[in-house]
């Protein structure tokens, strides 16, 4: 039995299970993330700079929407107590301020012996994949 509220025991997980989180990324989010991460690259924070670039609009830090996966793992699937082990990431399309991002994780393998779960991870914007990858999550016995 789980000692964490809302965590799903590894024995109850199944291939194909998924969970999502959706958020519209605002200028305030960009500024906060720049402050937390120390990434003040002008493609993220400077309107004048970006207008002269190929993007024409400020681009969201790639790791901001990727961090939504962590929130899903720790609160929804598999839930509190799990540990993020690794994440591969491919950035396929830029994400801009005021874009609505839906981050989704889907179980693609479960190893009950090692207690590792692999997830397909995607961020969708305007019905297109902007970010994808694979995550490895460890579920401790007390989770």
N, CA, C and O of each residue as an XYZ file, in Angstrom:
572
protein
N       0.836     -1.184      0.000
C       0.000      0.000      0.000
C       0.881      1.247      0.000
O       1.923      1.278      0.654
N       0.466      2.254     -0.722
C       1.228      3.492     -0.836
C       1.106      4.337      0.427
O       0.030      4.454      1.014
N       2.242      4.927      0.836
C       2.188      5.862      1.964
C       1.969      7.285      1.458
O       1.808      8.207      2.259
N       1.962      7.474      0.130
C       1.762      8.790     -0.449
C       0.361      8.888     -1.023
O      -0.082      8.001     -1.753
N      -0.339      9.971     -0.693
C      -1.676     10.214     -1.204
C      -1.638     10.356     -2.721
O      -0.812     11.103     -3.247
N      -2.497      9.670     -3.416
C      -2.661      9.749     -4.871
C      -1.585      9.049     -5.684
O      -1.631      9.126     -6.912
N      -0.622      8.374     -5.078
C       0.338      7.642     -5.904
C      -0.270      6.305     -6.308
O      -1.051      5.709     -5.566
N       0.103      5.847     -7.498
C      -0.430      4.596     -8.018
C       0.626      3.510     -7.809
O       1.753      3.659     -8.282
N       0.293      2.434     -7.119
C       1.267      1.344     -6.942
C       1.737      0.827     -8.298
O       0.949      0.747     -9.240
N       3.003      0.480     -8.400
C       3.583      0.030     -9.667
C       2.835     -1.174    -10.228
O       2.744     -1.332    -11.446
N       2.301     -2.020     -9.358
C       1.573     -3.208     -9.803
C       0.257     -2.851    -10.505
O      -0.301     -3.672    -11.233
N      -0.233     -1.641    -10.289
C      -1.493     -1.209    -10.910
C      -1.279     -0.389    -12.180
O      -2.243      0.012    -12.832
N      -0.017     -0.140    -12.529
C       0.278      0.608    -13.749
C       0.210     -0.324    -14.951
O       0.448     -1.526    -14.826
N      -0.115      0.233    -16.118
C      -0.227     -0.570    -17.336
C       0.298      0.218    -18.534
O       0.248      1.448    -18.567
N       0.798     -0.524    -19.508
C       1.246      0.116    -20.740
C       0.103      0.934    -21.331
O      -1.055      0.518    -21.319
N       0.458      2.106    -21.846
C      -0.538      2.967    -22.471
C      -1.202      3.953    -21.528
O      -1.844      4.900    -21.981
N      -1.056      3.747    -20.207
C      -1.628      4.735    -19.278
C      -0.955      6.069    -19.535
O       0.245      6.125    -19.804
N      -1.741      7.164    -19.450
C      -1.174      8.476    -19.715
C      -1.809      9.532    -18.822
O      -2.868      9.327    -18.229
N      -1.129     10.663    -18.748
C      -1.641     11.819    -18.012
C      -1.106     13.061    -18.712
O      -0.056     13.026    -19.352
N      -1.848     14.158    -18.578
C      -1.472     15.399    -19.259
C      -1.612     16.603    -18.346
O      -2.287     16.564    -17.317
N      -0.953     17.669    -18.759
C      -1.042     18.965    -18.092
C      -1.013     20.030    -19.182
O      -0.193     19.959    -20.098
N      -1.897     21.012    -19.090
C      -1.973     22.076    -20.088
C      -1.789     23.425    -19.421
O      -2.367     23.706    -18.371
N      -0.965     24.259    -20.057
C      -0.745     25.609    -19.551
C      -0.430     26.543    -20.715
O       0.284     26.174    -21.646
N      -0.972     27.756    -20.649
C      -0.604     28.817    -21.575
C       0.569     29.555    -20.955
O       0.495     29.996    -19.808
N       1.651     29.691    -21.712
C       2.876     30.298    -21.189
C       2.835     31.803    -21.432
O       2.690     32.260    -22.566
N       2.965     32.559    -20.355
C       2.854     34.023    -20.400
C       4.222     34.696    -20.306
O       5.235     34.055    -20.030
N       4.218     35.992    -20.540
C       5.431     36.789    -20.379
C       5.951     36.669    -18.946
O       7.158     36.569    -18.726
N       5.051     36.680    -17.988
C       5.435     36.544    -16.580
C       6.133     35.209    -16.325
O       7.110     35.146    -15.579
N       5.624     34.142    -16.950
C       6.261     32.827    -16.815
C       7.692     32.864    -17.346
O       8.607     32.332    -16.718
N       7.880     33.496    -18.507
C       9.212     33.597    -19.119
C      10.164     34.345    -18.186
O      11.290     33.904    -17.954
N       9.710     35.466    -17.661
C      10.558     36.264    -16.767
C      10.900     35.486    -15.494
O      12.037     35.526    -15.024
N       9.924     34.788    -14.947
C      10.183     33.989    -13.743
C      11.178     32.878    -14.030
O      12.103     32.654    -13.250
N      10.993     32.177    -15.150
C      11.890     31.077    -15.489
C      13.302     31.591    -15.753
O      14.279     30.953    -15.361
N      13.411     32.744    -16.418
C      14.738     33.341    -16.655
C      15.418     33.643    -15.328
O      16.616     33.405    -15.175
N      14.658     34.167    -14.364
C      15.220     34.465    -13.048
C      15.644     33.228    -12.292
O      16.693     33.217    -11.649
N      14.842     32.193    -12.364
C      15.158     30.944    -11.654
C      16.333     30.224    -12.304
O      17.225     29.736    -11.610
N      16.336     30.157    -13.641
C      17.349     29.377    -14.355
C      18.630     30.158    -14.628
O      19.681     29.567    -14.874
N      18.542     31.483    -14.584
C      19.695     32.308    -14.947
C      19.870     32.447    -16.449
O      20.854     33.031    -16.903
N      18.930     31.921    -17.231
C      19.008     31.980    -18.691
C      18.304     33.238    -19.189
O      17.088     33.261    -19.376
N      19.106     34.287    -19.398
C      18.582     35.562    -19.883
C      18.942     35.765    -21.351
O      19.117     36.900    -21.795
N      19.054     34.675    -22.102
C      19.318     34.729    -23.535
C      18.292     35.677    -24.158
O      17.099     35.543    -23.885
N      18.725     36.635    -24.989
C      17.780     37.605    -25.548
C      16.687     36.988    -26.420
O      15.661     37.632    -26.640
N      16.867     35.761    -26.927
C      15.771     35.161    -27.703
C      14.551     34.883    -26.824
O      13.438     34.707    -27.321
N      14.778     34.846    -25.514
C      13.677     34.615    -24.574
C      13.130     35.908    -23.973
O      11.935     35.992    -23.689
N      13.973     36.907    -23.775
C      13.578     38.046    -22.938
C      13.630     39.421    -23.611
O      13.187     40.394    -23.001
N      14.141     39.546    -24.821
C      14.352     40.867    -25.424
C      13.569     41.003    -26.735
O      13.941     40.423    -27.755
N      12.472     41.784    -26.693
C      11.628     42.001    -27.874
C      12.411     42.604    -29.032
O      12.254     42.166    -30.172
N      13.262     43.613    -28.758
C      14.015     44.276    -29.822
C      14.976     43.312    -30.508
O      15.105     43.325    -31.732
N      15.640     42.487    -29.730
C      16.577     41.512    -30.285
C      15.854     40.502    -31.171
O      16.283     40.222    -32.291
N      14.768     39.966    -30.664
C      14.093     38.869    -31.356
C      13.413     39.332    -32.644
O      13.286     38.547    -33.584
N      12.973     40.592    -32.706
C      12.336     41.110    -33.925
C      13.273     41.047    -35.127
O      12.816     40.957    -36.266
N      14.577     41.093    -34.878
C      15.583     41.058    -35.949
C      16.046     39.632    -36.256
O      16.869     39.426    -37.148
N      15.527     38.657    -35.528
C      15.946     37.263    -35.709
C      14.990     36.541    -36.660
O      13.996     37.116    -37.105
N      15.290     35.306    -36.960
C      14.415     34.504    -37.826
C      13.107     34.134    -37.139
O      12.137     33.794    -37.816
N      13.059     34.195    -35.807
C      11.855     33.810    -35.076
C      10.791     34.906    -35.043
O       9.595     34.616    -35.074
N      11.229     36.160    -34.982
C      10.350     37.340    -34.965
C       9.556     37.511    -33.674
O       9.062     38.605    -33.401
N       9.427     36.467    -32.885
C       8.739     36.530    -31.593
C       9.606     35.834    -30.561
O      10.376     34.930    -30.888
N       9.474     36.269    -29.292
C      10.261     35.649    -28.223
C       9.912     34.166    -28.083
O       8.748     33.766    -28.120
N      10.960     33.380    -27.923
C      10.834     31.924    -27.831
C      10.891     31.506    -26.358
O      11.720     31.995    -25.591
N      10.006     30.607    -25.988
C       9.964     30.062    -24.627
C      11.217     29.221    -24.393
O      11.661     28.501    -25.287
N      11.786     29.312    -23.188
C      12.889     28.425    -22.806
C      12.420     26.974    -23.006
O      11.351     26.598    -22.525
N      13.206     26.170    -23.705
C      12.798     24.795    -23.986
C      12.573     23.955    -22.743
O      11.712     23.076    -22.725
N      13.351     24.229    -21.703
C      13.207     23.407    -20.499
C      12.000     23.795    -19.646
O      11.640     23.059    -18.727
N      11.362     24.946    -19.933
C      10.165     25.285    -19.163
C       9.034     24.296    -19.445
O       8.554     23.659    -18.508
N       8.587     24.140    -20.693
C       7.513     23.159    -20.901
C       7.955     21.728    -20.615
O       7.137     20.889    -20.236
N       9.240     21.445    -20.793
C       9.744     20.113    -20.462
C       9.584     19.838    -18.970
O       9.375     18.694    -18.565
N       9.681     20.880    -18.158
C       9.527     20.706    -16.708
C       8.100     20.304    -16.327
O       7.872     19.802    -15.226
N       7.142     20.522    -17.227
C       5.773     20.088    -16.944
C       5.708     18.576    -16.741
O       4.864     18.082    -15.994
N       6.608     17.837    -17.413
C       6.633     16.384    -17.232
C       6.872     16.036    -15.764
O       6.231     15.135    -15.221
N       7.788     16.747    -15.131
C       8.096     16.498    -13.720
C       6.855     16.660    -12.851
O       6.606     15.863    -11.947
N       6.086     17.697    -13.136
C       4.849     17.919    -12.389
C       3.859     16.780    -12.565
O       3.202     16.364    -11.611
N       3.755     16.281    -13.784
C       2.848     15.158    -14.046
C       3.308     13.925    -13.285
O       2.509     13.262    -12.624
N       4.616     13.614    -13.380
C       5.128     12.419    -12.703
C       4.921     12.504    -11.195
O       4.508     11.527    -10.571
N       5.199     13.642    -10.618
C       5.150     13.779     -9.166
C       3.768     13.946     -8.571
O       3.587     13.793     -7.363
N       2.771     14.263     -9.425
C       1.427     14.494     -8.875
C       0.345     13.600     -9.460
O      -0.697     13.400     -8.835
N       0.582     13.053    -10.670
C      -0.476     12.289    -11.329
C      -0.088     10.848    -11.647
O      -0.764      9.912    -11.220
N       1.001     10.671    -12.400
C       1.347      9.342    -12.896
C       2.851      9.155    -12.907
O       3.496      9.795    -13.737
N       3.459      8.359    -12.087
C       2.806      7.460    -11.137
C       2.373      8.146     -9.845
O       1.594      7.574     -9.082
N       2.862      9.363     -9.581
C       2.403     10.114     -8.427
C       3.495     10.373     -7.414
O       4.659     10.050     -7.650
N       3.120     10.964     -6.269
C       4.081     11.349     -5.237
C       4.995     10.202     -4.814
O       4.569      9.054     -4.682
N       6.265     10.551     -4.605
C       7.248      9.570     -4.148
C       8.146      9.039     -5.245
O       9.198      8.466     -4.958
N       7.748      9.220     -6.513
C       8.585      8.708     -7.602
C       9.798      9.610     -7.798
O       9.818     10.758     -7.354
N      10.806      9.064     -8.471
C      12.042      9.808     -8.710
C      12.339      9.846    -10.199
O      12.315      8.816    -10.873
N      12.617     11.035    -10.706
C      12.993     11.243    -12.110
C      14.427     10.771    -12.280
O      15.316     11.299    -11.611
N      14.691      9.808    -13.139
C      16.030      9.257    -13.338
C      16.707      9.876    -14.556
O      17.857     10.307    -14.475
N      15.993      9.924    -15.696
C      16.585     10.505    -16.901
C      15.495     10.969    -17.852
O      14.330     10.585    -17.741
N      15.919     11.819    -18.800
C      14.997     12.342    -19.800
C      15.779     12.645    -21.065
O      16.740     13.413    -21.030
N      15.380     12.052    -22.180
C      15.906     12.481    -23.473
C      14.924     13.510    -24.023
O      13.721     13.412    -23.785
N      15.433     14.491    -24.753
C      14.585     15.578    -25.244
C      14.960     15.899    -26.680
O      16.139     15.983    -27.023
N      13.952     16.076    -27.510
C      14.142     16.594    -28.857
C      13.227     17.801    -29.014
O      12.012     17.709    -28.840
N      13.842     18.942    -29.350
C      13.079     20.166    -29.581
C      12.786     20.249    -31.073
O      13.697     20.434    -31.879
N      11.523     20.113    -31.438
C      11.128     20.014    -32.840
C      10.605     21.321    -33.412
O      10.808     21.598    -34.594
N       9.940     22.126    -32.601
C       9.376     23.393    -33.054
C       9.461     24.398    -31.905
O       9.342     24.025    -30.738
N       9.667     25.669    -32.241
C       9.703     26.665    -31.167
C       8.322     26.845    -30.533
O       7.289     26.657    -31.174
N       8.344     27.210    -29.272
C       7.135     27.556    -28.534
C       7.262     29.034    -28.199
O       8.324     29.489    -27.773
N       6.185     29.781    -28.389
C       6.210     31.228    -28.207
C       5.341     31.635    -27.021
O       4.496     30.872    -26.555
N       5.573     32.862    -26.546
C       4.745     33.429    -25.472
C       3.282     33.394    -25.922
O       2.957     33.677    -27.076
N       2.428     33.044    -24.989
C       0.979     32.908    -25.170
C       0.569     31.640    -25.918
O      -0.611     31.458    -26.216
N       1.524     30.766    -26.222
C       1.163     29.447    -26.748
C       0.624     28.600    -25.603
O       1.091     28.695    -24.468
N      -0.355     27.779    -25.916
C      -0.866     26.810    -24.955
C      -0.196     25.476    -25.236
O      -0.267     24.940    -26.342
N       0.454     24.957    -24.208
C       1.227     23.716    -24.305
C       0.498     22.615    -23.546
O       0.096     22.802    -22.398
N       0.332     21.475    -24.192
C      -0.174     20.293    -23.496
C       0.962     19.285    -23.423
O       1.411     18.751    -24.437
N       1.412     19.040    -22.211
C       2.458     18.043    -21.951
C       1.763     16.741    -21.586
O       0.859     16.718    -20.751
N       2.197     15.656    -22.225
C       1.600     14.343    -21.980
C       2.694     13.315    -21.754
O       3.720     13.318    -22.436
N       2.464     12.441    -20.794
C       3.360     11.307    -20.550
C       2.546     10.032    -20.740
O       1.388      9.950    -20.330
N       3.178      9.031    -21.377
C       2.500      7.754    -21.624
C       3.456      6.613    -21.311
O       4.596      6.605    -21.775
N       2.993      5.659    -20.527
C       3.832      4.516    -20.153
C       4.101      3.651    -21.384
O       3.182      3.224    -22.082
N       5.415      3.402    -21.630
C       5.796      2.537    -22.754
C       6.504      1.265    -22.285
O       6.608      0.304    -23.047
N       6.993      1.246    -21.039
C       7.524     -0.010    -20.488
C       7.526      0.061    -18.969
O       7.687      1.126    -18.373
N       7.345     -1.098    -18.368
C       7.333     -1.219    -16.909
C       8.221     -2.390    -16.536
O       8.033     -3.505    -17.023
N       9.188     -2.132    -15.671
C      10.032     -3.201    -15.132
C       9.762     -3.262    -13.638
O      10.339     -2.495    -12.867
N       8.885     -4.172    -13.228
C       8.501     -4.246    -11.817
C       9.647     -4.709    -10.927
O       9.680     -4.383     -9.740
N      10.585     -5.464    -11.487
C      11.720     -5.939    -10.703
C      12.644     -4.774    -10.318
O      13.010     -4.635     -9.150
N      13.020     -3.945    -11.290
C      13.902     -2.805    -10.998
C      13.111     -1.572    -10.556
O      13.678     -0.594    -10.069
N      11.782     -1.642    -10.738
C      10.866     -0.568    -10.377
C      11.071      0.689    -11.238
O      10.840      1.812    -10.788
N      11.507      0.472    -12.474
C      11.675      1.572    -13.429
C      10.546      1.550    -14.452
O      10.148      0.493    -14.942
N      10.040      2.739    -14.763
C       8.989      2.897    -15.757
C       9.504      3.864    -16.815
O      10.032      4.928    -16.489
N       9.349      3.493    -18.076
C       9.717      4.399    -19.169
C       8.443      5.016    -19.741
O       7.419      4.354    -19.906
N       8.551      6.297    -20.032
C       7.433      7.064    -20.556
C       7.819      7.748    -21.858
O       8.932      8.254    -22.000
N       6.902      7.757    -22.795
C       7.003      8.656    -23.948
C       6.518     10.007    -23.448
O       5.472     10.092    -22.804
N       7.274     11.073    -23.742
C       6.912     12.409    -23.281
C       6.755     13.324    -24.491
O       7.607     13.334    -25.380
N       5.673     14.089    -24.526
C       5.446     15.015    -25.638
C       4.843     16.320    -25.144
O       4.081     16.354    -24.178
N       5.207     17.392    -25.836
C       4.562     18.693    -25.659
C       3.954     19.069    -27.000
O       4.651     19.148    -28.011
N       2.665     19.298    -26.997
C       1.929     19.634    -28.211
C       1.508     21.100    -28.147
O       1.000     21.576    -27.132
N       1.732     21.802    -29.260
C       1.316     23.201    -29.400
C       0.686     23.343    -30.782
O       1.275     22.929    -31.780
N      -0.499     23.920    -30.841
C      -1.208     24.113    -32.110
C      -1.293     22.795    -32.901
O      -1.083     22.769    -34.114
N      -1.604     21.709    -32.188
C      -1.777     20.371    -32.776
C      -0.510     19.801    -33.411
O      -0.588     18.889    -34.234
N       0.650     20.329    -33.037
C       1.918     19.811    -33.555
C       2.848     19.492    -32.392
O       2.806     20.143    -31.348
N       3.692     18.474    -32.590
C       4.670     18.116    -31.559
C       5.799     19.132    -31.565
O       6.513     19.284    -32.556
N       5.950     19.826    -30.441
C       7.030     20.799    -30.280
C       8.229     20.166    -29.584
O       9.374     20.500    -29.886
N       7.963     19.249    -28.649
C       9.014     18.586    -27.878
C       8.602     17.128    -27.690
O       7.437     16.831    -27.426
N       9.578     16.218    -27.830
C       9.291     14.836    -27.457
C      10.536     14.192    -26.876
O      11.638     14.736    -26.955
N      10.336     13.028    -26.296
C      11.455     12.326    -25.681
C      10.988     11.104    -24.916
O       9.849     10.651    -25.034
N      11.924     10.589    -24.124
C      11.675      9.409    -23.292
C      12.166      9.714    -21.881
O      13.264     10.237    -21.696
N      11.346      9.384    -20.896
C      11.723      9.570    -19.490
C      11.801      8.219    -18.803
O      11.072      7.286    -19.138
N      12.707      8.135    -17.830
C      12.834      6.955    -16.973
C      12.515      7.408    -15.556
O      13.149      8.322    -15.028
N      11.530      6.765    -14.946
C      11.087      7.101    -13.595
C      11.265      5.880    -12.702
O      10.935      4.759    -13.090
N      11.786      6.109    -11.510
C      11.951      5.051    -10.509
C      10.857      5.205     -9.462
O      10.592      6.305     -8.979
N      10.226      4.084     -9.117
C       9.179      4.081     -8.098
C       9.695      3.285     -6.904
O       9.769      2.058     -6.964
N      10.057      3.983     -5.805
C      10.542      3.262     -4.613
C       9.440      2.372     -4.031
O       8.254      2.599     -4.272
N       9.840      1.373     -3.275
C       8.850      0.463     -2.682
C       7.920      1.165     -1.723
O       6.791      0.709     -1.541
N       8.336      2.255     -1.099
C       7.476      2.952     -0.150
C       6.649      4.031     -0.833
O       5.980      4.811     -0.155
N       6.681      4.091     -2.166
C       5.907      5.122     -2.873
C       4.586      4.573     -3.348
O       3.802      5.296     -3.962
